[in-house]
PDB file of C-alpha atoms in Angstrom:
ATOM      1  CA  MET A   7     140.825  24.079  56.286  1.00  0.00           C
ATOM      2  CA  ILE A   8     139.630  23.857  59.834  1.00  0.00           C
ATOM      3  CA  LEU A   9     136.059  23.831  60.774  1.00  0.00           C
ATOM      4  CA  ARG A  10     134.974  23.661  64.363  1.00  0.00           C
ATOM      5  CA  VAL A  11     132.571  24.757  67.016  1.00  0.00           C
ATOM      6  CA  ALA A  12     133.265  28.312  67.975  1.00  0.00           C
ATOM      7  CA  GLU A  13     134.229  28.998  71.723  1.00  0.00           C
ATOM      8  CA  ALA A  14     134.484  31.906  74.101  1.00  0.00           C
ATOM      9  CA  ALA A  15     138.125  32.538  73.002  1.00  0.00           C
ATOM     10  CA  ASP A  16     136.968  33.256  69.401  1.00  0.00           C
ATOM     11  CA  ALA A  17     135.548  36.499  70.347  1.00  0.00           C
ATOM     12  CA  GLN A  18     138.617  38.208  69.214  1.00  0.00           C
ATOM     13  CA  TYR A  19     137.162  37.733  65.581  1.00  0.00           C
ATOM     14  CA  VAL A  20     133.889  39.503  66.383  1.00  0.00           C
ATOM     15  CA  ASP A  21     134.970  42.885  65.099  1.00  0.00           C
ATOM     16  CA  THR A  22     136.271  41.243  61.838  1.00  0.00           C
ATOM     17  CA  LEU A  23     132.931  39.229  61.429  1.00  0.00           C
ATOM     18  CA  CYS A  24     130.792  42.461  62.014  1.00  0.00           C
ATOM     19  CA  GLN A  25     132.759  44.223  59.339  1.00  0.00           C
ATOM     20  CA  TRP A  26     132.240  41.416  56.826  1.00  0.00           C
ATOM     21  CA  TYR A  27     128.471  41.231  57.478  1.00  0.00           C
ATOM     22  CA  GLU A  28     128.154  45.031  56.900  1.00  0.00           C
ATOM     23  CA  GLU A  29     130.194  44.852  53.699  1.00  0.00           C
ATOM     24  CA  SER A  30     128.149  41.769  52.555  1.00  0.00           C
ATOM     25  CA  ALA A  31     124.819  43.983  53.268  1.00  0.00           C
ATOM     26  CA  ARG A  32     126.149  46.888  51.276  1.00  0.00           C
ATOM     27  CA  GLN A  33     127.115  44.551  48.197  1.00  0.00           C
ATOM     28  CA  ARG A  34     123.857  42.854  48.171  1.00  0.00           C
ATOM     29  CA  GLY A  35     121.814  46.063  48.775  1.00  0.00           C
ATOM     30  CA  VAL A  36     119.850  44.531  51.828  1.00  0.00           C
ATOM     31  CA  GLY A  37     119.998  45.735  55.515  1.00  0.00           C
ATOM     32  CA  ILE A  38     119.545  42.391  57.224  1.00  0.00           C
ATOM     33  CA  ALA A  39     123.216  41.486  57.506  1.00  0.00           C
ATOM     34  CA  LYS A  40     124.273  43.608  60.552  1.00  0.00           C
ATOM     35  CA  ARG A  41     125.120  41.652  63.571  1.00  0.00           C
ATOM     36  CA  ASP A  42     125.579  42.804  67.213  1.00  0.00           C
ATOM     37  CA  PRO A  43     129.048  41.972  68.313  1.00  0.00           C
ATOM     38  CA  ASN A  44     127.760  40.860  71.944  1.00  0.00           C
ATOM     39  CA  TYR A  45     125.252  38.564  70.188  1.00  0.00           C
ATOM     40  CA  LEU A  46     128.031  36.932  68.385  1.00  0.00           C
ATOM     41  CA  LYS A  47     130.104  36.591  71.487  1.00  0.00           C
ATOM     42  CA  LYS A  48     127.172  34.833  73.067  1.00  0.00           C
ATOM     43  CA  LYS A  49     126.881  32.287  70.360  1.00  0.00           C
ATOM     44  CA  MET A  50     130.476  31.609  70.625  1.00  0.00           C
ATOM     45  CA  GLU A  51     130.204  31.193  74.450  1.00  0.00           C
ATOM     46  CA  ARG A  52     127.433  28.802  74.122  1.00  0.00           C
ATOM     47  CA  SER A  53     128.986  26.710  71.402  1.00  0.00           C
ATOM     48  CA  ASP A  54     126.122  27.584  69.117  1.00  0.00           C
ATOM     49  CA  ALA A  55     128.369  28.478  66.072  1.00  0.00           C
ATOM     50  CA  ILE A  56     130.842  27.048  63.573  1.00  0.00           C
ATOM     51  CA  ILE A  57     133.998  29.014  62.850  1.00  0.00           C
ATOM     52  CA  ALA A  58     136.315  28.218  59.888  1.00  0.00           C
ATOM     53  CA  PHE A  59     140.027  28.906  59.323  1.00  0.00           C
ATOM     54  CA  ILE A  60     142.408  28.497  56.318  1.00  0.00           C
ATOM     55  CA  ASP A  61     146.211  28.517  57.068  1.00  0.00           C
ATOM     56  CA  GLY A  62     145.445  30.014  60.498  1.00  0.00           C
ATOM     57  CA  GLN A  63     143.395  32.910  59.154  1.00  0.00           C
ATOM     58  CA  LEU A  64     139.793  33.537  59.928  1.00  0.00           C
ATOM     59  CA  ALA A  65     137.883  32.373  56.825  1.00  0.00           C
ATOM     60  CA  GLY A  66     134.104  32.006  57.745  1.00  0.00           C
ATOM     61  CA  PHE A  67     131.268  31.652  60.331  1.00  0.00           C
ATOM     62  CA  CYS A  68     127.734  30.593  60.910  1.00  0.00           C
ATOM     63  CA  TYR A  69     125.609  30.257  64.144  1.00  0.00           C
ATOM     64  CA  ILE A  70     122.523  28.734  65.378  1.00  0.00           C
ATOM     65  CA  GLU A  71     119.372  30.434  66.834  1.00  0.00           C
ATOM     66  CA  THR A  72     116.466  28.559  68.377  1.00  0.00           C
ATOM     67  CA  PHE A  73     112.881  29.771  68.614  1.00  0.00           C
ATOM     68  CA  GLU A  74     109.563  28.399  70.357  1.00  0.00           C
ATOM     69  CA  ASP A  75     111.416  26.460  73.059  1.00  0.00           C
ATOM     70  CA  ALA A  76     114.044  24.940  70.335  1.00  0.00           C
ATOM     71  CA  LYS A  77     111.081  23.532  68.496  1.00  0.00           C
ATOM     72  CA  PHE A  78     112.693  25.418  65.452  1.00  0.00           C
ATOM     73  CA  VAL A  79     116.229  26.215  64.863  1.00  0.00           C
ATOM     74  CA  VAL A  80     117.646  28.342  62.162  1.00  0.00           C
ATOM     75  CA  ASN A  81     121.434  28.547  60.904  1.00  0.00           C
ATOM     76  CA  SER A  82     122.031  32.309  60.512  1.00  0.00           C
ATOM     77  CA  GLY A  83     124.835  34.634  59.653  1.00  0.00           C
ATOM     78  CA  LEU A  84     126.717  32.508  57.234  1.00  0.00           C
ATOM     79  CA  ILE A  85     129.614  34.654  56.112  1.00  0.00           C
ATOM     80  CA  VAL A  86     132.759  33.788  54.215  1.00  0.00           C
ATOM     81  CA  ASN A  87     135.765  35.975  53.651  1.00  0.00           C
ATOM     82  CA  THR A  88     135.299  37.580  50.205  1.00  0.00           C
ATOM     83  CA  GLU A  89     138.547  36.486  48.923  1.00  0.00           C
ATOM     84  CA  LEU A  90     137.686  32.899  49.695  1.00  0.00           C
ATOM     85  CA  ARG A  91     134.340  32.887  48.171  1.00  0.00           C
ATOM     86  CA  LYS A  92     133.461  30.441  45.181  1.00  0.00           C
ATOM     87  CA  GLU A  93     135.826  27.648  46.871  1.00  0.00           C
ATOM     88  CA  GLY A  94     133.204  25.671  48.595  1.00  0.00           C
ATOM     89  CA  LEU A  95     133.785  27.086  52.064  1.00  0.00           C
ATOM     90  CA  GLY A  96     130.353  28.385  52.410  1.00  0.00           C
ATOM     91  CA  ARG A  97     128.971  24.867  51.547  1.00  0.00           C
ATOM     92  CA  ALA A  98     131.270  23.292  54.009  1.00  0.00           C
ATOM     93  CA  ILE A  99     130.421  25.564  57.023  1.00  0.00           C
ATOM     94  CA  LYS A 100     126.637  25.051  56.295  1.00  0.00           C
ATOM     95  CA  HIS A 101     126.958  21.409  56.426  1.00  0.00           C
ATOM     96  CA  ARG A 102     128.783  21.601  59.751  1.00  0.00           C
ATOM     97  CA  VAL A 103     126.287  24.030  61.365  1.00  0.00           C
ATOM     98  CA  PHE A 104     123.464  21.867  59.945  1.00  0.00           C
ATOM     99  CA  GLU A 105     125.196  18.778  61.763  1.00  0.00           C
ATOM    100  CA  LEU A 106     125.710  20.865  64.946  1.00  0.00           C
ATOM    101  CA  SER A 107     122.124  21.895  64.744  1.00  0.00           C
ATOM    102  CA  ARG A 108     120.792  18.350  64.469  1.00  0.00           C
ATOM    103  CA  THR A 109     123.042  17.124  67.042  1.00  0.00           C
ATOM    104  CA  LYS A 110     122.339  19.849  69.747  1.00  0.00           C
ATOM    105  CA  TYR A 111     118.610  20.093  68.865  1.00  0.00           C
ATOM    106  CA  PRO A 112     117.524  16.703  67.520  1.00  0.00           C
ATOM    107  CA  GLN A 113     113.857  17.301  68.039  1.00  0.00           C
ATOM    108  CA  ALA A 114     113.759  20.720  66.351  1.00  0.00           C
ATOM    109  CA  LYS A 115     112.878  21.482  62.738  1.00  0.00           C
ATOM    110  CA  ILE A 116     115.772  23.404  60.983  1.00  0.00           C
ATOM    111  CA  PHE A 117     114.511  26.156  58.786  1.00  0.00           C
ATOM    112  CA  GLY A 118     115.523  29.348  56.967  1.00  0.00           C
ATOM    113  CA  ILE A 119     114.387  31.956  54.441  1.00  0.00           C
ATOM    114  CA  THR A 120     116.652  33.243  51.677  1.00  0.00           C
ATOM    115  CA  THR A 121     116.744  34.746  48.380  1.00  0.00           C
ATOM    116  CA  SER A 122     120.053  33.250  47.439  1.00  0.00           C
ATOM    117  CA  ALA A 123     120.119  30.562  44.866  1.00  0.00           C
ATOM    118  CA  ALA A 124     123.330  29.143  46.277  1.00  0.00           C
ATOM    119  CA  VAL A 125     121.868  28.802  49.758  1.00  0.00           C
ATOM    120  CA  MET A 126     118.730  27.060  48.369  1.00  0.00           C
ATOM    121  CA  LYS A 127     121.008  24.766  46.509  1.00  0.00           C
ATOM    122  CA  ILE A 128     122.775  23.789  49.636  1.00  0.00           C
ATOM    123  CA  ASN A 129     119.660  23.374  51.686  1.00  0.00           C
ATOM    124  CA  THR A 130     118.307  21.160  49.200  1.00  0.00           C
ATOM    125  CA  GLU A 131     121.335  18.960  49.361  1.00  0.00           C
ATOM    126  CA  LEU A 132     120.916  18.741  52.995  1.00  0.00           C
ATOM    127  CA  GLY A 133     117.348  17.765  52.573  1.00  0.00           C
ATOM    128  CA  TYR A 134     115.359  20.888  53.337  1.00  0.00           C
ATOM    129  CA  ARG A 135     112.183  21.557  51.350  1.00  0.00           C
ATOM    130  CA  PRO A 136     110.512  24.497  50.230  1.00  0.00           C
ATOM    131  CA  VAL A 137     107.570  25.488  52.293  1.00  0.00           C
ATOM    132  CA  THR A 138     105.169  28.294  53.001  1.00  0.00           C
ATOM    133  CA  PHE A 139     105.982  31.029  55.631  1.00  0.00           C
ATOM    134  CA  PRO A 140     102.990  29.628  58.045  1.00  0.00           C
ATOM    135  CA  GLU A 141     104.981  26.319  58.244  1.00  0.00           C
ATOM    136  CA  LEU A 142     108.033  28.174  59.778  1.00  0.00           C
ATOM    137  CA  THR A 143     108.315  29.493  63.238  1.00  0.00           C
ATOM    138  CA  GLN A 144     105.865  32.128  64.358  1.00  0.00           C
ATOM    139  CA  SER A 145     108.190  33.635  66.733  1.00  0.00           C
ATOM    140  CA  ASP A 146     107.975  37.503  66.645  1.00  0.00           C
ATOM    141  CA  ASP A 147     111.710  37.316  67.616  1.00  0.00           C
ATOM    142  CA  PHE A 148     112.480  35.789  64.431  1.00  0.00           C
ATOM    143  CA  TRP A 149     110.345  37.959  62.087  1.00  0.00           C
ATOM    144  CA  LYS A 150     111.734  41.029  63.883  1.00  0.00           C
ATOM    145  CA  GLY A 151     115.125  40.231  62.196  1.00  0.00           C
ATOM    146  CA  CYS A 152     113.578  40.963  58.830  1.00  0.00           C
ATOM    147  CA  SER A 153     112.661  44.601  59.777  1.00  0.00           C
ATOM    148  CA  ALA A 154     116.125  46.039  58.380  1.00  0.00           C
ATOM    149  CA  CYS A 155     115.568  44.391  54.907  1.00  0.00           C
ATOM    150  CA  LYS A 156     114.072  46.546  52.172  1.00  0.00           C
ATOM    151  CA  ASN A 157     111.626  44.242  51.431  1.00  0.00           C
ATOM    152  CA  TYR A 158     110.030  44.187  54.933  1.00  0.00           C
ATOM    153  CA  PRO A 159     106.908  46.243  53.794  1.00  0.00           C
ATOM    154  CA  ILE A 160     106.127  43.353  51.481  1.00  0.00           C
ATOM    155  CA  LEU A 161     106.397  40.862  54.425  1.00  0.00           C
ATOM    156  CA  GLN A 162     104.089  43.059  56.566  1.00  0.00           C
ATOM    157  CA  GLU A 163     101.696  43.574  53.836  1.00  0.00           C
ATOM    158  CA  ASN A 164     101.305  39.939  53.523  1.00  0.00           C
ATOM    159  CA  GLN A 165     100.926  39.397  57.281  1.00  0.00           C
ATOM    160  CA  ARG A 166     104.231  37.251  57.341  1.00  0.00           C
ATOM    161  CA  LYS A 167     102.793  34.801  54.846  1.00  0.00           C
ATOM    162  CA  MET A 168     104.919  35.644  51.896  1.00  0.00           C
ATOM    163  CA  CYS A 169     107.773  37.846  50.850  1.00  0.00           C
ATOM    164  CA  LEU A 170     110.545  37.608  48.232  1.00  0.00           C
ATOM    165  CA  CYS A 171     112.489  35.056  50.327  1.00  0.00           C
ATOM    166  CA  THR A 172     111.899  31.368  49.854  1.00  0.00           C
ATOM    167  CA  GLY A 173     111.012  29.532  53.066  1.00  0.00           C
ATOM    168  CA  MET A 174     112.725  26.095  53.631  1.00  0.00           C
ATOM    169  CA  VAL A 175     112.528  23.534  56.313  1.00  0.00           C
ATOM    170  CA  TYR A 176     114.241  20.363  57.233  1.00  0.00           C
ATOM    171  CA  ASP A 177     111.861  18.222  59.515  1.00  0.00           C
ATOM    172  CA  LYS A 178     113.329  14.724  59.193  1.00  0.00           C
ATOM    173  CA  LEU A 179     113.552  14.148  62.991  1.00  0.00           C
ATOM    174  CA  ASP A 180     114.477  10.401  62.813  1.00  0.00           C
ATOM    175  CA  ASP A 181     117.679  10.756  60.712  1.00  0.00           C
ATOM    176  CA  GLN A 182     121.118   9.723  61.550  1.00  0.00           C
ATOM    177  CA  PHE A 183     121.733  12.906  63.653  1.00  0.00           C
ATOM    178  CA  SER A 184     119.136  12.377  66.089  1.00  0.00           C
ATOM    179  CA  GLN A 185     120.836   9.015  67.165  1.00  0.00           C
ATOM    180  CA  SER A 186     124.457  10.278  67.640  1.00  0.00           C
ATOM    181  CA  SER A 187     126.696  12.927  68.839  1.00  0.00           C
ATOM    182  CA  ILE A 188     129.318  14.502  66.678  1.00  0.00           C
ATOM    183  CA  ASP A 189     132.571  15.984  67.800  1.00  0.00           C
ATOM    184  CA  PHE A 190     133.741  19.133  65.761  1.00  0.00           C
ATOM    185  CA  ILE A 191     137.108  19.791  67.271  1.00  0.00           C
ATOM    186  CA  GLU A 192     139.455  20.945  64.406  1.00  0.00           C
ATOM    187  CA  GLN A 193     138.483  18.626  61.446  1.00  0.00           C
ATOM    188  CA  PRO A 194     140.617  19.454  58.374  1.00  0.00           C
ATOM    189  CA  GLN A 195     138.795  19.306  55.041  1.00  0.00           C
ATOM    190  CA  ARG A 196     140.347  18.251  51.755  1.00  0.00           C
TER     191      ARG A 196
END
């Protein structure tokens, strides 16, 4: 397995990733998984993503978004090839994108919202803690991303203070990552 920071040349994989997102959304019955191909390309060009390969084949992806002048960072779009799920690849990608986030944005709180028990478990392993929505970014750009979800009316009805997702945040800004830089060039996992 190779996990590395995505780069501009990885744009060749964008169409495949977008197909994976759409299929995942259909399987889960939510609408928030669609991604704009140009947006993913920009994430790759800015080195704000982790991409995974197994035996030379695209295996997974996750990217970083920042809000409120990089005061908040979210790791978004975690996707794994359906044939490779349940093998720990999602966990490995999530750990790498977390390290990238902490290294690139050491003064930012990392947060997320999810209904996935697996993601909540990984976030807890990384040191995230559950929080109420008012403790997360209040950026309209972030919350706009929820608008395609079938539960969006619940979020609106509660003035973005609660929904069916659980909010989680990592805010230990004096950790090991704030003191170092990490190189993510083709690191094999065993």
